[in-house]
Coordinates of C-alpha atoms in Angstrom, one line a residue:
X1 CA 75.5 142.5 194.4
X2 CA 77.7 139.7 195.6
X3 CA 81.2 141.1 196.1
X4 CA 83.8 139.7 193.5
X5 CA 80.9 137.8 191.4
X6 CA 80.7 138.6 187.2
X7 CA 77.4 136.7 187.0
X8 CA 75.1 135.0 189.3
X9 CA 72.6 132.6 187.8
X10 CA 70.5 129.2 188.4
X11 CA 70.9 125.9 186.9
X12 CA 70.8 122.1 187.8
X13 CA 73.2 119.2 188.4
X14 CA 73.7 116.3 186.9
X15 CA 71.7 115.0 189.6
X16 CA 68.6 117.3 188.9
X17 CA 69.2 119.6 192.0
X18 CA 68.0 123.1 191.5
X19 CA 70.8 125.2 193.0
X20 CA 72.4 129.0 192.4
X21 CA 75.7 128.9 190.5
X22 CA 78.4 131.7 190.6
X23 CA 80.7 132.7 187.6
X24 CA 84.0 134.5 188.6
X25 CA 87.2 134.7 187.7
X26 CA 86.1 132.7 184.6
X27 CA 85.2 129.9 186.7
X28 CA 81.6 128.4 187.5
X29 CA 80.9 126.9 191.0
X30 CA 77.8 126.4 192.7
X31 CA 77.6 128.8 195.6
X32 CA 76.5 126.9 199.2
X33 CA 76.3 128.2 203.0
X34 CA 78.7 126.0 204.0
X35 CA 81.5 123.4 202.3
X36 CA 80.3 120.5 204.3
X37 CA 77.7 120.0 206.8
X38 CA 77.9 116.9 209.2
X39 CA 74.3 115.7 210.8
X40 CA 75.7 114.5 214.3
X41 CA 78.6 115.6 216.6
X42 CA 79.6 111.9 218.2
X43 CA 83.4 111.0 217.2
X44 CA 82.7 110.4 213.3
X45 CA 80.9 113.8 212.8
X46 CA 83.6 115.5 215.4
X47 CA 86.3 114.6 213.2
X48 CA 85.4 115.3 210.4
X49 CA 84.5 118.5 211.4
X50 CA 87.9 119.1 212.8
X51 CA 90.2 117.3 209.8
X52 CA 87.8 119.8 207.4
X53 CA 88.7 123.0 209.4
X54 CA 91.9 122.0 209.2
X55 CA 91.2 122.3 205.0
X56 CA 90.1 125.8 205.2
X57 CA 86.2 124.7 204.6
X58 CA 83.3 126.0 206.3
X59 CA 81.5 123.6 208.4
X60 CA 78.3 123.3 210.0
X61 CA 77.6 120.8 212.5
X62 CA 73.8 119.8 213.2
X63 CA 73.2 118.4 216.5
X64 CA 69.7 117.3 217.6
X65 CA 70.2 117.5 221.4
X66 CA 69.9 120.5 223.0
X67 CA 72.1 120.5 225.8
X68 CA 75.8 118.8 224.8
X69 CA 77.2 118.0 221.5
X70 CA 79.5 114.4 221.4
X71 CA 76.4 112.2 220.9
X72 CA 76.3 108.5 222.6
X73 CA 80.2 108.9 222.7
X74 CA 80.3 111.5 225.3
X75 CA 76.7 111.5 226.8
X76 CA 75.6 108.1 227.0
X77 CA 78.0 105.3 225.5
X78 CA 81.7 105.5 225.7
X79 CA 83.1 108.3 228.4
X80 CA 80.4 108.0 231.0
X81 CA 80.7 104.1 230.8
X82 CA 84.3 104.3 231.0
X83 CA 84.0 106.8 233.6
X84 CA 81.8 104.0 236.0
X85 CA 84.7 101.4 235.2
X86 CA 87.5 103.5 236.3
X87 CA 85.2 104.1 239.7
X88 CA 85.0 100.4 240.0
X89 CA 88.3 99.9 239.3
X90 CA 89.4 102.2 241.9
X91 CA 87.1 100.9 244.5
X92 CA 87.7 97.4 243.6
X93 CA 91.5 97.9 244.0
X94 CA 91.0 99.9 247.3
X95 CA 89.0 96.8 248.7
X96 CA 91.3 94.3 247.3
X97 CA 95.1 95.6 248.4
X98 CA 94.0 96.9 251.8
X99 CA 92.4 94.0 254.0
X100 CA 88.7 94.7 255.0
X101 CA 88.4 94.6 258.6
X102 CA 84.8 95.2 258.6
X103 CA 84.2 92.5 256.1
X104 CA 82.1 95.2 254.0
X105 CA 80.9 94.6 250.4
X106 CA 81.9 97.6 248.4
X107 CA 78.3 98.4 247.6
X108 CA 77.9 98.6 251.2
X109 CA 80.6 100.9 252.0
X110 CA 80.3 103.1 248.6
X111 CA 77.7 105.0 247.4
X112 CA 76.3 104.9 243.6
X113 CA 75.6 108.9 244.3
X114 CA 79.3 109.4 245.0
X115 CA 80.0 107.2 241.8
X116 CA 77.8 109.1 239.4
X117 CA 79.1 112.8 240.6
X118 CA 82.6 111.0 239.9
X119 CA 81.5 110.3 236.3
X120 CA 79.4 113.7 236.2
X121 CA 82.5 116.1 236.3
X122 CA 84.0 113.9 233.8
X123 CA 80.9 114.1 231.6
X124 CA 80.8 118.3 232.3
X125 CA 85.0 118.3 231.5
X126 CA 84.4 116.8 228.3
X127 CA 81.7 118.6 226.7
X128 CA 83.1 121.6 228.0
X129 CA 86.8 120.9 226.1
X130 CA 84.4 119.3 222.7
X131 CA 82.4 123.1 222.0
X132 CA 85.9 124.8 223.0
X133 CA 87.2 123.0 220.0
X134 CA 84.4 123.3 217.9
X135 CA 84.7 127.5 218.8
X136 CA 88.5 127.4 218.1
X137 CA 87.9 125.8 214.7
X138 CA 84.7 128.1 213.8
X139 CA 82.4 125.5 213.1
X140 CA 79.4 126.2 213.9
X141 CA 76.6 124.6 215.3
X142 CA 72.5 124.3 214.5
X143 CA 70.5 122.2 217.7
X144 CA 67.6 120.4 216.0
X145 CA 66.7 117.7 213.4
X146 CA 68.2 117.5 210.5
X147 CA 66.7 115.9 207.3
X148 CA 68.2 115.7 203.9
X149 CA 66.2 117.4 200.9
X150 CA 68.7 116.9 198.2
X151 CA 72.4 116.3 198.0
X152 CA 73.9 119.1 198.8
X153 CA 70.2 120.6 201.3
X154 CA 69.4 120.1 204.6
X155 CA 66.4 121.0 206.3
X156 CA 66.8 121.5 210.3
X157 CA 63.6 121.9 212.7
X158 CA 64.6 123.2 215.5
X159 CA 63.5 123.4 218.8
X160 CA 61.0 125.8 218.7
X161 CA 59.3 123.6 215.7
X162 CA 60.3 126.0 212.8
X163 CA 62.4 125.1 210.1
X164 CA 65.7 126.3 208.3
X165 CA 67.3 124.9 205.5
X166 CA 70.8 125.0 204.0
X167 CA 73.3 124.3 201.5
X168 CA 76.7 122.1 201.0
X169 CA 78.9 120.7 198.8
X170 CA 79.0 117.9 200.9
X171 CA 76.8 116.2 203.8
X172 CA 78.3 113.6 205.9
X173 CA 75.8 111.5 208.6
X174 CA 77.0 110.6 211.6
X175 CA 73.8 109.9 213.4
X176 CA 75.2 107.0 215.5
X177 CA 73.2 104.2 216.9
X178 CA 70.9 103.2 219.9
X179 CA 69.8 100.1 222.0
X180 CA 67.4 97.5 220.5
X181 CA 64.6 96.6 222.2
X182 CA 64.1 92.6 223.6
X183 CA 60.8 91.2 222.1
X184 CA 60.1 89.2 225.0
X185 CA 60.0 92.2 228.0
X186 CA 59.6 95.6 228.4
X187 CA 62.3 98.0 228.8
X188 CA 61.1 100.4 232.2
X189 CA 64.5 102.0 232.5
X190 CA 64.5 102.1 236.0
X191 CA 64.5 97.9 237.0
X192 CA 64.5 96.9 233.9
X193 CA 67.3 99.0 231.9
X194 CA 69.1 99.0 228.7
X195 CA 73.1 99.8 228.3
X196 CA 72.2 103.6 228.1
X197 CA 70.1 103.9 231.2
X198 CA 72.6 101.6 233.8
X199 CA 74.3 104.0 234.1
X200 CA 71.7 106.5 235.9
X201 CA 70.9 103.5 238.6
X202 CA 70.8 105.9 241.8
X203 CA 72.5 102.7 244.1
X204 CA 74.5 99.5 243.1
X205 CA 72.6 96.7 242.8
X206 CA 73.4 94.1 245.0
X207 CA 72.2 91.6 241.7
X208 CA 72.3 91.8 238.3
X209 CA 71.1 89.7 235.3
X210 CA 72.4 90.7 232.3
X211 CA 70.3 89.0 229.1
X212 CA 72.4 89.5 226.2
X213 CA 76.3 88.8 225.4
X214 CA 79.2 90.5 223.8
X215 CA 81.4 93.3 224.6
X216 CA 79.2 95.5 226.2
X217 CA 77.7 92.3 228.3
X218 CA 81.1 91.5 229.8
X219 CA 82.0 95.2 230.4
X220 CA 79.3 96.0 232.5
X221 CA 79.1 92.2 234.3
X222 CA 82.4 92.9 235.4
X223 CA 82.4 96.4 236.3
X224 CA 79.4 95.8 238.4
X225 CA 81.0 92.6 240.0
X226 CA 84.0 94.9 240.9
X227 CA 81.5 96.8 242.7
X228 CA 80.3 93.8 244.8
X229 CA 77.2 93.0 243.0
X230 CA 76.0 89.0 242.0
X231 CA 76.5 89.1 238.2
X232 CA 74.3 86.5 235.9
X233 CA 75.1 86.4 232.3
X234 CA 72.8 84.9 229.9
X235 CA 73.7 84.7 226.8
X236 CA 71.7 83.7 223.2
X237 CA 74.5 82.6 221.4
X238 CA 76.7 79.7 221.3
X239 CA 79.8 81.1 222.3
X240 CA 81.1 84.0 224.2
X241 CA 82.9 86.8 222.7
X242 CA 83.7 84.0 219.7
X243 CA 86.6 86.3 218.3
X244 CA 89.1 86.1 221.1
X245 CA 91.9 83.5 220.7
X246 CA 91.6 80.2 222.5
X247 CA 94.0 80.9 225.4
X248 CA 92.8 84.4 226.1
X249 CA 89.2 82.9 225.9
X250 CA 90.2 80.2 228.6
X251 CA 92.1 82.7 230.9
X252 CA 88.9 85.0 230.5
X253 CA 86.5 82.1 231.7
X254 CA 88.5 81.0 234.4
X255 CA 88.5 85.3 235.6
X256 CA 85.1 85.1 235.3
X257 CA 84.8 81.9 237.8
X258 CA 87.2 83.2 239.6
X259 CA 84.8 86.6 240.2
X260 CA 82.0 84.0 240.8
X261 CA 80.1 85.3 237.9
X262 CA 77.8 82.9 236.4
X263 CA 78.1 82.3 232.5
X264 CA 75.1 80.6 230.3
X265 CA 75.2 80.6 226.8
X266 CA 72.7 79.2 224.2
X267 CA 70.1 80.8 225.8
X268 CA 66.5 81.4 225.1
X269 CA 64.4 84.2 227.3
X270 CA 60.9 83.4 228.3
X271 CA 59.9 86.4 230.7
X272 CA 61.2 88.7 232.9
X273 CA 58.4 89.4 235.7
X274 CA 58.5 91.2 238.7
X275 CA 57.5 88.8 242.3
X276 CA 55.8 91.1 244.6
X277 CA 56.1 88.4 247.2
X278 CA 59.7 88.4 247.5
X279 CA 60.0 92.4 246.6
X280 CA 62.4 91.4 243.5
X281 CA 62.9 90.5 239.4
X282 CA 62.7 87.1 238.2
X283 CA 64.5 86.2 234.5
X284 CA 62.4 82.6 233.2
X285 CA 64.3 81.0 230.2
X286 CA 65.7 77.5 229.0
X287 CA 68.9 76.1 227.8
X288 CA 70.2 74.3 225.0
X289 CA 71.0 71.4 226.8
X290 CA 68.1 71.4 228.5
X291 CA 65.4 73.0 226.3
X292 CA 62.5 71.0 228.1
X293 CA 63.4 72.1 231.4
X294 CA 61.9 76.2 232.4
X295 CA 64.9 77.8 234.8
X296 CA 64.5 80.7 237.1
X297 CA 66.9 83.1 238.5
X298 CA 66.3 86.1 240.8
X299 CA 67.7 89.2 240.6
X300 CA 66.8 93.5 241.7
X301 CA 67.5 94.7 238.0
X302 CA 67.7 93.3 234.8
X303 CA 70.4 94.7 232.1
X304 CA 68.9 93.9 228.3
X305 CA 72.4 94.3 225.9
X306 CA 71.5 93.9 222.7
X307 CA 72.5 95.0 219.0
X308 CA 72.8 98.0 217.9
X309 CA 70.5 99.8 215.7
X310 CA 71.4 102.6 213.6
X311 CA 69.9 105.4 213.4
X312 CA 69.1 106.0 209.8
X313 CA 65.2 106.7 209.9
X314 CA 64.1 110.2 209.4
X315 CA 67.0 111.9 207.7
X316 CA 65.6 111.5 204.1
X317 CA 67.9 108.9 203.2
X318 CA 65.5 106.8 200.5
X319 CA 64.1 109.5 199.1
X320 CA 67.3 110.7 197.4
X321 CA 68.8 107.7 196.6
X322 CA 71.0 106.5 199.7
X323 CA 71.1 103.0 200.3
X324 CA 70.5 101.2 203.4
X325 CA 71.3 97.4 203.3
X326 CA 69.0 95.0 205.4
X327 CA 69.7 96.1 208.7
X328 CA 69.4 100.2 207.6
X329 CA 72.9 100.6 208.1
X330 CA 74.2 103.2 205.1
X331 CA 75.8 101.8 202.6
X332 CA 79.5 103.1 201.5
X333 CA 82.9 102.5 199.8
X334 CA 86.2 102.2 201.2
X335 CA 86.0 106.3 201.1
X336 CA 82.7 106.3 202.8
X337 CA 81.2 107.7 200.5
X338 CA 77.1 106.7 199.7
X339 CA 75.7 105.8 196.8
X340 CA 75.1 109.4 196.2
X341 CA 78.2 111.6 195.1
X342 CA 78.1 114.3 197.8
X343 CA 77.1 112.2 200.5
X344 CA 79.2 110.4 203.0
X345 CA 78.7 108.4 206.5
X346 CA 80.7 107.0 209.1
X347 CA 80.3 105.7 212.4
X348 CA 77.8 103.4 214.4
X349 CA 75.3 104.5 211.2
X350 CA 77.2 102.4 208.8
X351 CA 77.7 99.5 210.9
X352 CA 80.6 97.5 211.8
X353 CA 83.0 97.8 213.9
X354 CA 80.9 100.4 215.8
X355 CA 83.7 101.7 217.9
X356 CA 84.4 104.8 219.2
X357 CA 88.0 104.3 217.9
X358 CA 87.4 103.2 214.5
X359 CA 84.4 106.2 213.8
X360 CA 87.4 109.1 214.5
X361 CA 89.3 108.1 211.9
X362 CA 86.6 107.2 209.3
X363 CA 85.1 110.6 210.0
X364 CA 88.5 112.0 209.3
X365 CA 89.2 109.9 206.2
X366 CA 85.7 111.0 204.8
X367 CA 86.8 114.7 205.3
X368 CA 89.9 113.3 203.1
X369 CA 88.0 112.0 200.5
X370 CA 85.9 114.8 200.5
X371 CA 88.1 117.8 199.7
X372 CA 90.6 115.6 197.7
X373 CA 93.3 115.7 200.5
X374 CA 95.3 112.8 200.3
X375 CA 94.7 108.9 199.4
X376 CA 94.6 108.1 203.3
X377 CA 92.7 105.1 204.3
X378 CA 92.1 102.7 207.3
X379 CA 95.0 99.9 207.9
X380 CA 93.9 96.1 207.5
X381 CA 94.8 95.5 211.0
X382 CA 92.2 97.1 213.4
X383 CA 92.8 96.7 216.6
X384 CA 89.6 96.2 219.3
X385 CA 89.9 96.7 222.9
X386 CA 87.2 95.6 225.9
X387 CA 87.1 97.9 228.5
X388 CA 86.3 95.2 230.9
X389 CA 87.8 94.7 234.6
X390 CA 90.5 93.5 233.9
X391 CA 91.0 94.8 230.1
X392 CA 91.2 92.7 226.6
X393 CA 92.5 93.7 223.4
X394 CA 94.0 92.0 220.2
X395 CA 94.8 92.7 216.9
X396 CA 95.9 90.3 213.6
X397 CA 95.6 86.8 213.5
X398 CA 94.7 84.4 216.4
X399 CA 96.6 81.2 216.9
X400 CA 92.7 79.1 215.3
X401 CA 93.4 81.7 212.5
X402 CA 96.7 80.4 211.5
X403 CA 96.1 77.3 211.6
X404 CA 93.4 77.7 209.4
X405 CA 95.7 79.5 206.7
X406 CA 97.8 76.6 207.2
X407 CA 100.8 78.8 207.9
X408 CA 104.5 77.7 210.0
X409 CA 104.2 79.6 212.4
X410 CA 105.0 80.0 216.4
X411 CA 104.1 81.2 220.0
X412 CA 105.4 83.4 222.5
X413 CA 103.7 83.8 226.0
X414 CA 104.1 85.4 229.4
X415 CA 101.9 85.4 232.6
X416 CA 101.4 88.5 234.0
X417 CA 102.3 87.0 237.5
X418 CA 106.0 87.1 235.8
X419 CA 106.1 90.5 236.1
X420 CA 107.5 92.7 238.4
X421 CA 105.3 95.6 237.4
X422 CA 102.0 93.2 238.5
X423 CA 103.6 92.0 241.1
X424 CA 104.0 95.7 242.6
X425 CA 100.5 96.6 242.0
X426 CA 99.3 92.8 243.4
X427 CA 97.8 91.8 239.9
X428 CA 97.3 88.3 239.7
X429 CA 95.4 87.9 236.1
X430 CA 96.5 88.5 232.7
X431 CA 98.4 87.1 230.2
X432 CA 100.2 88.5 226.8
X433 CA 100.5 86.3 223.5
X434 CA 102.2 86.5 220.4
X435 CA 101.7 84.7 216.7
X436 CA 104.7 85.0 214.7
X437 CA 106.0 83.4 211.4
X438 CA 108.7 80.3 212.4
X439 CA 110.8 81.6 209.5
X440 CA 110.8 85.2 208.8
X441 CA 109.9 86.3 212.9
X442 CA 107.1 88.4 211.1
X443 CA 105.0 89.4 213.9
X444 CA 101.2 87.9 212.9
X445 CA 99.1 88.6 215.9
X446 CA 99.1 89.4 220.0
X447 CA 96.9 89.0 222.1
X448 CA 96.4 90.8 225.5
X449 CA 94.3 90.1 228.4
X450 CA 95.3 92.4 231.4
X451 CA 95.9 95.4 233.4
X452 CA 96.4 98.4 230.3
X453 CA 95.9 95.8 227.7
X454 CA 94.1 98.6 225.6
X455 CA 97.3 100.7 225.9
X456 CA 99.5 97.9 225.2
X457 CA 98.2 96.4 221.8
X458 CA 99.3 99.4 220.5
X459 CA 103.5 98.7 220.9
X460 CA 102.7 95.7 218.7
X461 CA 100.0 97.4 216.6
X462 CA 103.6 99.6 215.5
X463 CA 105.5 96.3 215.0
X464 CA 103.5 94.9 213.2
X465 CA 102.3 97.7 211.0
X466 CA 106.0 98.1 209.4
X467 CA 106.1 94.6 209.0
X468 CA 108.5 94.2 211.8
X469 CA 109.3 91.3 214.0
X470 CA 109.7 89.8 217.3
X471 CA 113.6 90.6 216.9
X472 CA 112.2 93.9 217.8
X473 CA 111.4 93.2 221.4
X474 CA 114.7 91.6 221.9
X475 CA 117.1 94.5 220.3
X476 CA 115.4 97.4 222.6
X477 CA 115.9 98.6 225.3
X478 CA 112.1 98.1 227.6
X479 CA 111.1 100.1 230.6
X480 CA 111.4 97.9 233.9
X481 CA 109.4 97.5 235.8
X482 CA 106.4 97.6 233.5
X483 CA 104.0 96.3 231.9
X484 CA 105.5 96.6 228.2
X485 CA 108.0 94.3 229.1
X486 CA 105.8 91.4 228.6
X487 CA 106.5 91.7 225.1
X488 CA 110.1 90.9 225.8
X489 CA 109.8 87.8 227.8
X490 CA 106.9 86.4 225.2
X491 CA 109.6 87.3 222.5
X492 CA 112.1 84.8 224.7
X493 CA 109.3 82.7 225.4
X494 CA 108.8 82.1 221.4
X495 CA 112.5 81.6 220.2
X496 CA 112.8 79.1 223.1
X497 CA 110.4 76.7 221.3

């Protein structure tokens, strides 16, 4: 007998699912083990998890590594990257404000072993705070391989090899993504790595060529470069990082010359072999402008960056109706919601934007949508941000963008070398741009390329999210010295047209 239950029977869904129903209280549900179970724990799956705890519901989160929860985000991608970078940065800063007198490289004075227990601790810190939210919340956890049966049942193998299944009113997949393979080399993981296993290298390279371009390209290139090693970028497509605006583009190439690290785009691999002779790697490929003509360069490891591929095989998808476009990302509406009703995804699984930032809050949206909690959806300005040394974040239109539209509009600048705050912390690069409407003062875009730019695009991510204007910047009252004051003098900067 089930406590507080007139009459328990079976019956079927709309959708043919065979499933036990409850009548109580003169109402029929369909009785589940949990409200919503979430296949992955990386920052989509997290929070959802979290927003639906939050709800009241009953959450079971199915993770298919044994050791940490977090996914790519915590274990491989974002923290333990970001982790290496604020190594570098340190070190770099160390060997740049205090003169050398040794004349040391810092791979020479640094070790990589020092560098990886640094990022370590911060790995340990962070799984350890993720399960002590997940136990404060009481969701609970199942390690193993999830696979969808129905809707509303998933099967989990487990470690051991044996199975368990359960039941939810809902199932959201946050699976995540991996690193594609190149077609033309072999991925060894130990010369030859991918953007996962760089960051296990056991000693800092003293060169690196890294085939691919993009985000993740120019993070590591100059994170590495930071660290004193020869960076080689070579890069298939046309342009590099395309989206920036023209000016940050500019100031980003001439950062990048500046850290003598070479640049080729429109590139085309051959082979990557190893040349026992001279004990290192060598990268064969040819140019655009000079398809005829077979280059070589030499390097100790090779970094392969390219896309991203979801990781949508295996979970059952097809077989109950979800559907994957082209490149098996899931495909969902603005509530992320799949083609089947009880079904959701979010994150790196469903495709662009793919960032750590953007997958919280579609995880938490789709707990939202869910449970009927509010009409809350994502803003129209996302902003993006590129960890890089230094950083690079923008958000709204660029200055090519506006032109485009054909809108009246105008630009205010600053220098970061017109700042006190850089000048204090001997920080030569950067720049900070705004796009605003000549007639109303509407804020339309900025544009940051410097020290806390992440941090920064935020202030006019506010602005310009309440439809305010660069009036703003001029009417309040700005810490000095800092970097947020950048906004101010661009402000002056733009009026003075």
């Amino acid at each position: 007998m089930i406590r507080g239950v007139d009459v328990l029977f079976l019956g079927t869904f709309a959708e043919g699912e065979l499933g036990t129903f409850v009548f109580t209280e003169g109402r029929c549900f369909m009785a589940f083990d949990y409200d919503v179970i979430i296949i992955g724990s990386g920052p989509a799956g997290f929070s959802c998890a979290i927003q639906s705890s939050k709800f009241g519901k009953k959450v079971l989160i199915v993770e298919a590594n044994p050791e940490n929860l977090g996914g790519s985000w915590i274990n491989t991608g974002t923290v333990p990257s970001k982790s290496l970078r604020e190594a570098a940065k340190l070190i770099h800063k160390f060997h740049t404000q205090f003169a050398d007198q040794e004349k040391m490289k810092p791979y020479q004075r640094f070790k990589m072993d020092d560098i990886l227990r640094y990022k370590r601790s911060i790995l340990s810190e962070k799984n350890r705070k993720v399960k002590s939210d997940l136990i404060k919340h009481n969701i609970e956890t199942a390690r193993g391989h999830g696979r969808l049966v129905d809707g509303h049942t998933v099967e989990v193998t487990l470690q051991g090899g044996q199975s368990v299944t359960y039941t939810a009113g809902f199932v959201m997949i946050s699976t995540g993504s991996r690193p594609g393979k190149p077609e033309q080399f072999e991925i060894d993981h130990e010369v030859v790595v991918d953007y996962r296993s760089i960051l296990e290298l056991t000693h800092i390279p003293r060169r690196l060529v890294i085939v691919g371009g993009g985000v993740i390209a120019l993070e590591f290139a100059t994170i590495f470069s930071a660290l004193g090693t020869r960076i080689t970028i070579l890069s298939a497509e046309k342009g590099f990082l395309p989206f920036l605006d023209d000016e940050i583009a500019a100031e980003l190439r001439r950062i990048l010359r500046k850290k003598t690290i070479q640049l080729t785009t429109e590139c085309t691999i051959e082979k990557v072999e190893k040349n026992d002779f001279r004990t290192s790697m060598e990268v064969f490929y040819r140019t655009a402008a000079e398809p005829d003509r077979l280059q070589v360069v030499e390097t100790d490891h090779v970094l392969h960056v390219g896309h991203k591929v979801p990781n949508s095989e295996g979970l059952g998808l097809a077989e109950i109706g979800v559907v994957l476009s082209e490149r098996k990302t899931i495909e969902v509406d603005e509530g992320f919601r799949t083609a089947v009703p009880s079904v959701f995804a979010a994150g790196d699984v469903i495709g662009f934007p793919s960032q750590a930032s953007a997958s919280f809050v579609q995880g938490r949206i789709a707990a939202c949508k869910m449970f009927d909690m509010g009409e809350d959806e994502i803003a129209a300005n996302v902003p993006y941000g590129i960890y890089s040394i230094p950083e690079i974040a923008g958000i709204g239109l660029t200055e090519a963008d506006a032109e485009r539209q054909g809108l009246i509009y105008k630009v205010g600048k600053i220098s970061y070398s017109n700042l006190t705050q850089a000048d204090i912390g001997h920080v030569d690069d950067g720049m900070l741009k705004m796009i605003f409407d000549a007639d109303s003062l509407r804020i339309l875009g900025v544009h940051i390329l410097g020290e806390q730019a992440s941090d920064l695009i935020h202030l006019g991510q506010c602005v310009m999210q309440h439809g305010g204007t660069i009036e703003y910047f001029l009417k309040n009252v700005l810490n000095y010295p800092s970097y947020g004051e950048a906004y101010r003098m661009a402000a002056f900067d733009g009026l003075s047209e």
